[in-house]
mmCIF file with all atom_site columns, C-alpha atoms in Angstrom:
data_model
loop_
_atom_site.group_PDB
_atom_site.id
_atom_site.type_symbol
_atom_site.label_atom_id
_atom_site.label_alt_id
_atom_site.label_comp_id
_atom_site.label_asym_id
_atom_site.label_entity_id
_atom_site.label_seq_id
_atom_site.pdbx_PDB_ins_code
_atom_site.Cartn_x
_atom_site.Cartn_y
_atom_site.Cartn_z
_atom_site.occupancy
_atom_site.B_iso_or_equiv
_atom_site.pdbx_formal_charge
_atom_site.auth_seq_id
_atom_site.auth_comp_id
_atom_site.auth_asym_id
_atom_site.auth_atom_id
_atom_site.pdbx_PDB_model_num
ATOM 1   C CA . MET Y 1 1   ? 130.575 58.023  101.320 1.00 0.00 ? 165 MET Y CA 1
ATOM 2   C CA . THR Y 1 2   ? 127.135 58.087  102.824 1.00 0.00 ? 166 THR Y CA 1
ATOM 3   C CA . SER Y 1 3   ? 124.317 56.359  100.949 1.00 0.00 ? 167 SER Y CA 1
ATOM 4   C CA . HIS Y 1 4   ? 120.929 58.111  100.981 1.00 0.00 ? 168 HIS Y CA 1
ATOM 5   C CA . THR Y 1 5   ? 117.469 56.504  100.576 1.00 0.00 ? 169 THR Y CA 1
ATOM 6   C CA . PRO Y 1 6   ? 115.066 58.217  98.142  1.00 0.00 ? 170 PRO Y CA 1
ATOM 7   C CA . GLN Y 1 7   ? 113.168 59.686  101.205 1.00 0.00 ? 171 GLN Y CA 1
ATOM 8   C CA . ASP Y 1 8   ? 116.480 61.285  102.499 1.00 0.00 ? 172 ASP Y CA 1
ATOM 9   C CA . ALA Y 1 9   ? 117.468 62.735  99.175  1.00 0.00 ? 173 ALA Y CA 1
ATOM 10  C CA . HIS Y 1 10  ? 116.748 66.495  98.642  1.00 0.00 ? 174 HIS Y CA 1
ATOM 11  C CA . PRO Y 1 11  ? 114.387 67.160  101.490 1.00 0.00 ? 175 PRO Y CA 1
ATOM 12  C CA . TYR Y 1 12  ? 113.657 70.830  100.687 1.00 0.00 ? 176 TYR Y CA 1
ATOM 13  C CA . LEU Y 1 13  ? 112.890 70.031  97.075  1.00 0.00 ? 177 LEU Y CA 1
ATOM 14  C CA . ARG Y 1 14  ? 110.564 67.106  98.273  1.00 0.00 ? 178 ARG Y CA 1
ATOM 15  C CA . ALA Y 1 15  ? 108.927 69.577  100.729 1.00 0.00 ? 179 ALA Y CA 1
ATOM 16  C CA . ALA Y 1 16  ? 108.379 72.170  97.924  1.00 0.00 ? 180 ALA Y CA 1
ATOM 17  C CA . SER Y 1 17  ? 106.867 69.535  95.605  1.00 0.00 ? 181 SER Y CA 1
ATOM 18  C CA . ALA Y 1 18  ? 104.649 68.487  98.477  1.00 0.00 ? 182 ALA Y CA 1
ATOM 19  C CA . GLY Y 1 19  ? 103.488 72.187  98.960  1.00 0.00 ? 183 GLY Y CA 1
ATOM 20  C CA . VAL Y 1 20  ? 102.577 72.422  95.467  1.00 0.00 ? 184 VAL Y CA 1
ATOM 21  C CA . ARG Y 1 21  ? 100.563 69.187  95.520  1.00 0.00 ? 185 ARG Y CA 1
ATOM 22  C CA . HIS Y 1 22  ? 98.763  70.411  98.579  1.00 0.00 ? 186 HIS Y CA 1
ATOM 23  C CA . HIS Y 1 23  ? 97.932  73.704  97.071  1.00 0.00 ? 187 HIS Y CA 1
ATOM 24  C CA . THR Y 1 24  ? 96.655  71.845  93.811  1.00 0.00 ? 188 THR Y CA 1
ATOM 25  C CA . ARG Y 1 25  ? 94.392  69.584  95.985  1.00 0.00 ? 189 ARG Y CA 1
ATOM 26  C CA . ALA Y 1 26  ? 93.110  72.745  97.893  1.00 0.00 ? 190 ALA Y CA 1
ATOM 27  C CA . LEU Y 1 27  ? 92.088  74.324  94.494  1.00 0.00 ? 191 LEU Y CA 1
ATOM 28  C CA . ALA Y 1 28  ? 90.067  71.217  93.410  1.00 0.00 ? 192 ALA Y CA 1
ATOM 29  C CA . PRO Y 1 29  ? 86.277  71.876  93.285  1.00 0.00 ? 193 PRO Y CA 1
ATOM 30  C CA . SER Y 1 30  ? 84.627  71.010  96.509  1.00 0.00 ? 194 SER Y CA 1
ATOM 31  C CA . ASP Y 1 31  ? 81.059  71.215  98.149  1.00 0.00 ? 195 ASP Y CA 1
ATOM 32  C CA . THR Y 1 32  ? 81.856  74.622  99.669  1.00 0.00 ? 196 THR Y CA 1
ATOM 33  C CA . GLY Y 1 33  ? 81.572  76.140  96.295  1.00 0.00 ? 197 GLY Y CA 1
ATOM 34  C CA . PRO Y 1 34  ? 83.560  76.658  93.070  1.00 0.00 ? 198 PRO Y CA 1
ATOM 35  C CA . PRO Y 1 35  ? 87.202  77.321  93.321  1.00 0.00 ? 199 PRO Y CA 1
ATOM 36  C CA . ARG Y 1 36  ? 88.377  80.970  93.078  1.00 0.00 ? 200 ARG Y CA 1
ATOM 37  C CA . PRO Y 1 37  ? 90.218  81.958  89.905  1.00 0.00 ? 201 PRO Y CA 1
ATOM 38  C CA . ALA Y 1 38  ? 93.826  82.911  90.133  1.00 0.00 ? 202 ALA Y CA 1
ATOM 39  C CA . ASP Y 1 39  ? 94.649  86.366  91.450  1.00 0.00 ? 203 ASP Y CA 1
ATOM 40  C CA . ARG Y 1 40  ? 97.779  88.575  90.978  1.00 0.00 ? 204 ARG Y CA 1
ATOM 41  C CA . LEU Y 1 41  ? 99.241  87.414  94.223  1.00 0.00 ? 205 LEU Y CA 1
ATOM 42  C CA . HIS Y 1 42  ? 98.609  83.788  93.389  1.00 0.00 ? 206 HIS Y CA 1
ATOM 43  C CA . LEU Y 1 43  ? 100.458 84.113  90.134  1.00 0.00 ? 207 LEU Y CA 1
ATOM 44  C CA . ASP Y 1 44  ? 103.301 86.127  91.880  1.00 0.00 ? 208 ASP Y CA 1
ATOM 45  C CA . VAL Y 1 45  ? 104.003 83.289  94.064  1.00 0.00 ? 209 VAL Y CA 1
ATOM 46  C CA . LEU Y 1 46  ? 103.705 80.712  91.237  1.00 0.00 ? 210 LEU Y CA 1
ATOM 47  C CA . HIS Y 1 47  ? 106.093 82.758  89.281  1.00 0.00 ? 211 HIS Y CA 1
ATOM 48  C CA . ALA Y 1 48  ? 108.621 82.822  92.106  1.00 0.00 ? 212 ALA Y CA 1
ATOM 49  C CA . HIS Y 1 49  ? 108.399 78.924  92.253  1.00 0.00 ? 213 HIS Y CA 1
ATOM 50  C CA . LEU Y 1 50  ? 109.040 78.631  88.510  1.00 0.00 ? 214 LEU Y CA 1
ATOM 51  C CA . THR Y 1 51  ? 111.904 80.928  88.344  1.00 0.00 ? 215 THR Y CA 1
ATOM 52  C CA . THR Y 1 52  ? 113.411 79.180  91.319  1.00 0.00 ? 216 THR Y CA 1
ATOM 53  C CA . LEU Y 1 53  ? 113.044 75.963  89.480  1.00 0.00 ? 217 LEU Y CA 1
ATOM 54  C CA . HIS Y 1 54  ? 114.514 77.727  86.404  1.00 0.00 ? 218 HIS Y CA 1
ATOM 55  C CA . GLN Y 1 55  ? 117.590 78.467  88.255  1.00 0.00 ? 219 GLN Y CA 1
ATOM 56  C CA . LEU Y 1 56  ? 117.788 74.914  89.590  1.00 0.00 ? 220 LEU Y CA 1
ATOM 57  C CA . LEU Y 1 57  ? 117.554 73.516  86.106  1.00 0.00 ? 221 LEU Y CA 1
ATOM 58  C CA . ASP Y 1 58  ? 120.087 75.844  84.767  1.00 0.00 ? 222 ASP Y CA 1
ATOM 59  C CA . ARG Y 1 59  ? 122.657 74.704  87.472  1.00 0.00 ? 223 ARG Y CA 1
ATOM 60  C CA . LEU Y 1 60  ? 121.822 71.085  86.938  1.00 0.00 ? 224 LEU Y CA 1
ATOM 61  C CA . ALA Y 1 61  ? 122.088 71.368  82.901  1.00 0.00 ? 225 ALA Y CA 1
ATOM 62  C CA . GLU Y 1 62  ? 125.599 73.063  83.405  1.00 0.00 ? 226 GLU Y CA 1
ATOM 63  C CA . THR Y 1 63  ? 126.955 70.476  85.804  1.00 0.00 ? 227 THR Y CA 1
ATOM 64  C CA . THR Y 1 64  ? 125.255 67.458  84.082  1.00 0.00 ? 228 THR Y CA 1
ATOM 65  C CA . ARG Y 1 65  ? 126.354 68.478  80.552  1.00 0.00 ? 229 ARG Y CA 1
ATOM 66  C CA . PRO Y 1 66  ? 130.166 67.639  80.728  1.00 0.00 ? 230 PRO Y CA 1
ATOM 67  C CA . PRO Y 1 67  ? 129.975 64.106  81.965  1.00 0.00 ? 231 PRO Y CA 1
ATOM 68  C CA . HIS Y 1 68  ? 126.710 63.263  80.280  1.00 0.00 ? 232 HIS Y CA 1
ATOM 69  C CA . PRO Y 1 69  ? 125.962 65.569  77.189  1.00 0.00 ? 233 PRO Y CA 1
ATOM 70  C CA . ALA Y 1 70  ? 122.669 63.922  76.155  1.00 0.00 ? 234 ALA Y CA 1
ATOM 71  C CA . ALA Y 1 71  ? 121.355 64.277  79.720  1.00 0.00 ? 235 ALA Y CA 1
ATOM 72  C CA . GLY Y 1 72  ? 122.698 67.780  79.923  1.00 0.00 ? 236 GLY Y CA 1
ATOM 73  C CA . ARG Y 1 73  ? 120.944 68.768  76.635  1.00 0.00 ? 237 ARG Y CA 1
ATOM 74  C CA . ARG Y 1 74  ? 117.639 67.283  77.854  1.00 0.00 ? 238 ARG Y CA 1
ATOM 75  C CA . LEU Y 1 75  ? 117.929 69.499  81.047  1.00 0.00 ? 239 LEU Y CA 1
ATOM 76  C CA . ALA Y 1 76  ? 118.738 72.486  78.970  1.00 0.00 ? 240 ALA Y CA 1
ATOM 77  C CA . THR Y 1 77  ? 115.541 71.915  77.048  1.00 0.00 ? 241 THR Y CA 1
ATOM 78  C CA . ALA Y 1 78  ? 113.611 71.604  80.138  1.00 0.00 ? 242 ALA Y CA 1
ATOM 79  C CA . HIS Y 1 79  ? 115.178 74.709  81.260  1.00 0.00 ? 243 HIS Y CA 1
ATOM 80  C CA . THR Y 1 80  ? 113.882 76.428  78.052  1.00 0.00 ? 244 THR Y CA 1
ATOM 81  C CA . HIS Y 1 81  ? 110.232 75.139  78.599  1.00 0.00 ? 245 HIS Y CA 1
ATOM 82  C CA . LEU Y 1 82  ? 110.389 76.309  82.227  1.00 0.00 ? 246 LEU Y CA 1
ATOM 83  C CA . TRP Y 1 83  ? 111.225 79.769  81.062  1.00 0.00 ? 247 TRP Y CA 1
ATOM 84  C CA . GLN Y 1 84  ? 108.515 79.701  78.774  1.00 0.00 ? 248 GLN Y CA 1
ATOM 85  C CA . ALA Y 1 85  ? 105.976 78.723  81.472  1.00 0.00 ? 249 ALA Y CA 1
ATOM 86  C CA . ALA Y 1 86  ? 107.324 81.486  83.713  1.00 0.00 ? 250 ALA Y CA 1
ATOM 87  C CA . SER Y 1 87  ? 106.899 83.927  80.886  1.00 0.00 ? 251 SER Y CA 1
ATOM 88  C CA . GLU Y 1 88  ? 103.356 82.921  80.248  1.00 0.00 ? 252 GLU Y CA 1
ATOM 89  C CA . VAL Y 1 89  ? 102.525 83.426  83.992  1.00 0.00 ? 253 VAL Y CA 1
ATOM 90  C CA . HIS Y 1 90  ? 104.024 86.732  83.978  1.00 0.00 ? 254 HIS Y CA 1
ATOM 91  C CA . ALA Y 1 91  ? 101.914 87.557  80.958  1.00 0.00 ? 255 ALA Y CA 1
ATOM 92  C CA . ALA Y 1 92  ? 98.779  86.287  82.826  1.00 0.00 ? 256 ALA Y CA 1
ATOM 93  C CA . PHE Y 1 93  ? 99.572  88.233  85.837  1.00 0.00 ? 257 PHE Y CA 1
ATOM 94  C CA . HIS Y 1 94  ? 99.439  91.486  83.831  1.00 0.00 ? 258 HIS Y CA 1
ATOM 95  C CA . LEU Y 1 95  ? 96.157  90.538  82.323  1.00 0.00 ? 259 LEU Y CA 1
ATOM 96  C CA . LEU Y 1 96  ? 94.448  90.170  85.554  1.00 0.00 ? 260 LEU Y CA 1
ATOM 97  C CA . PRO Y 1 97  ? 92.814  93.191  87.224  1.00 0.00 ? 261 PRO Y CA 1
ATOM 98  C CA . SER Y 1 98  ? 94.986  95.311  89.600  1.00 0.00 ? 262 SER Y CA 1
ATOM 99  C CA . ASN Y 1 99  ? 93.781  95.677  93.138  1.00 0.00 ? 263 ASN Y CA 1
ATOM 100 C CA . THR Y 1 100 ? 94.624  99.389  93.111  1.00 0.00 ? 264 THR Y CA 1
ATOM 101 C CA . THR Y 1 101 ? 93.663  100.803 89.653  1.00 0.00 ? 265 THR Y CA 1
ATOM 102 C CA . ALA Y 1 102 ? 91.806  99.460  86.818  1.00 0.00 ? 266 ALA Y CA 1
ATOM 103 C CA . GLY Y 1 103 ? 92.927  99.773  83.422  1.00 0.00 ? 267 GLY Y CA 1
ATOM 104 C CA . SER Y 1 104 ? 95.776  98.633  81.214  1.00 0.00 ? 268 SER Y CA 1
ATOM 105 C CA . GLU Y 1 105 ? 98.128  101.464 82.268  1.00 0.00 ? 269 GLU Y CA 1
ATOM 106 C CA . ALA Y 1 106 ? 98.090  99.988  85.851  1.00 0.00 ? 270 ALA Y CA 1
ATOM 107 C CA . SER Y 1 107 ? 98.714  96.562  84.654  1.00 0.00 ? 271 SER Y CA 1
ATOM 108 C CA . ALA Y 1 108 ? 101.504 97.178  82.390  1.00 0.00 ? 272 ALA Y CA 1
ATOM 109 C CA . CYS Y 1 109 ? 104.930 95.929  83.086  1.00 0.00 ? 273 CYS Y CA 1
ATOM 110 C CA . ARG Y 1 110 ? 107.168 99.164  83.182  1.00 0.00 ? 274 ARG Y CA 1
ATOM 111 C CA . PRO Y 1 111 ? 110.690 98.265  84.060  1.00 0.00 ? 275 PRO Y CA 1
ATOM 112 C CA . GLU Y 1 112 ? 111.961 101.853 83.326  1.00 0.00 ? 276 GLU Y CA 1
ATOM 113 C CA . ARG Y 1 113 ? 110.057 103.093 86.495  1.00 0.00 ? 277 ARG Y CA 1
ATOM 114 C CA . LEU Y 1 114 ? 109.045 101.731 89.702  1.00 0.00 ? 278 LEU Y CA 1
ATOM 115 C CA . PRO Y 1 115 ? 105.783 99.676  89.375  1.00 0.00 ? 279 PRO Y CA 1
ATOM 116 C CA . GLU Y 1 116 ? 102.705 100.579 91.492  1.00 0.00 ? 280 GLU Y CA 1
ATOM 117 C CA . GLY Y 1 117 ? 103.840 98.277  94.454  1.00 0.00 ? 281 GLY Y CA 1
ATOM 118 C CA . PRO Y 1 118 ? 103.783 94.715  95.515  1.00 0.00 ? 282 PRO Y CA 1
ATOM 119 C CA . PRO Y 1 119 ? 103.371 92.226  94.023  1.00 0.00 ? 283 PRO Y CA 1
ATOM 120 C CA . VAL Y 1 120 ? 104.144 93.934  90.581  1.00 0.00 ? 284 VAL Y CA 1
ATOM 121 C CA . LEU Y 1 121 ? 107.442 94.998  91.967  1.00 0.00 ? 285 LEU Y CA 1
ATOM 122 C CA . THR Y 1 122 ? 108.403 91.501  92.791  1.00 0.00 ? 286 THR Y CA 1
ATOM 123 C CA . ILE Y 1 123 ? 107.116 89.572  89.647  1.00 0.00 ? 287 ILE Y CA 1
ATOM 124 C CA . CYS Y 1 124 ? 108.421 92.287  87.267  1.00 0.00 ? 288 CYS Y CA 1
ATOM 125 C CA . GLN Y 1 125 ? 111.878 92.459  88.688  1.00 0.00 ? 289 GLN Y CA 1
ATOM 126 C CA . ARG Y 1 126 ? 112.150 88.736  89.096  1.00 0.00 ? 290 ARG Y CA 1
ATOM 127 C CA . HIS Y 1 127 ? 110.963 88.165  85.585  1.00 0.00 ? 291 HIS Y CA 1
ATOM 128 C CA . LEU Y 1 128 ? 113.576 90.694  84.238  1.00 0.00 ? 292 LEU Y CA 1
ATOM 129 C CA . ALA Y 1 129 ? 116.408 89.071  86.075  1.00 0.00 ? 293 ALA Y CA 1
ATOM 130 C CA . ALA Y 1 130 ? 115.474 85.602  84.722  1.00 0.00 ? 294 ALA Y CA 1
ATOM 131 C CA . GLY Y 1 131 ? 115.182 87.033  81.329  1.00 0.00 ? 295 GLY Y CA 1
ATOM 132 C CA . HIS Y 1 132 ? 118.836 88.265  81.525  1.00 0.00 ? 296 HIS Y CA 1
ATOM 133 C CA . VAL Y 1 133 ? 119.901 84.658  82.137  1.00 0.00 ? 297 VAL Y CA 1
ATOM 134 C CA . VAL Y 1 134 ? 117.841 83.366  79.437  1.00 0.00 ? 298 VAL Y CA 1
ATOM 135 C CA . ARG Y 1 135 ? 119.179 85.735  76.860  1.00 0.00 ? 299 ARG Y CA 1
ATOM 136 C CA . ARG Y 1 136 ? 122.889 84.915  77.916  1.00 0.00 ? 300 ARG Y CA 1
ATOM 137 C CA . LYS Y 1 137 ? 122.269 81.141  77.599  1.00 0.00 ? 301 LYS Y CA 1
ATOM 138 C CA . THR Y 1 138 ? 119.456 80.606  74.965  1.00 0.00 ? 302 THR Y CA 1
ATOM 139 C CA . THR Y 1 139 ? 119.146 81.869  71.557  1.00 0.00 ? 303 THR Y CA 1
ATOM 140 C CA . PRO Y 1 140 ? 115.949 82.976  70.033  1.00 0.00 ? 304 PRO Y CA 1
ATOM 141 C CA . THR Y 1 141 ? 116.100 80.052  67.695  1.00 0.00 ? 305 THR Y CA 1
ATOM 142 C CA . ASP Y 1 142 ? 116.313 77.640  70.568  1.00 0.00 ? 306 ASP Y CA 1
ATOM 143 C CA . LEU Y 1 143 ? 113.217 79.285  72.222  1.00 0.00 ? 307 LEU Y CA 1
ATOM 144 C CA . ARG Y 1 144 ? 111.245 78.964  68.960  1.00 0.00 ? 308 ARG Y CA 1
ATOM 145 C CA . ALA Y 1 145 ? 112.382 75.365  68.444  1.00 0.00 ? 309 ALA Y CA 1
ATOM 146 C CA . HIS Y 1 146 ? 111.066 74.338  71.667  1.00 0.00 ? 310 HIS Y CA 1
ATOM 147 C CA . THR Y 1 147 ? 107.741 75.822  71.323  1.00 0.00 ? 311 THR Y CA 1
ATOM 148 C CA . THR Y 1 148 ? 105.000 73.236  71.778  1.00 0.00 ? 312 THR Y CA 1
ATOM 149 C CA . ALA Y 1 149 ? 101.520 73.183  70.080  1.00 0.00 ? 313 ALA Y CA 1
ATOM 150 C CA . CYS Y 1 150 ? 98.609  71.043  70.466  1.00 0.00 ? 314 CYS Y CA 1
ATOM 151 C CA . VAL Y 1 151 ? 98.183  68.696  67.565  1.00 0.00 ? 315 VAL Y CA 1
ATOM 152 C CA . ARG Y 1 152 ? 94.569  67.785  67.964  1.00 0.00 ? 316 ARG Y CA 1
#
């Protein structure tokens, strides 16, 4: 059995986290002007990251639950919260103006027909696929039970 140091463990996940940290720092206000607001492409990439993390948490929860039920339940809860975050990013994506056409018709998520082109195609298809997993593994009651609200 090979022992791993924390720096050696999960190098790709560590690299993804470093990329997110770098992007967060790049969005911070600077002397060169105010930061730009999110655009559709930005939210598409963020949604891809969230749904990939969602898949990872799903697998971790399933493999952790048999030997460690309490930890597995916590990971399943995190899985639900991550789905809620991805769902909100998807909704925000559709609230931003489209580069091609103005109006709500162009921004609507239409799974019954081909969307107007990238990045709509990627985010909507990805969101629908992740939604199928959520519906198979999470009840509507679970989703409502894990909704958080500010208590201020």
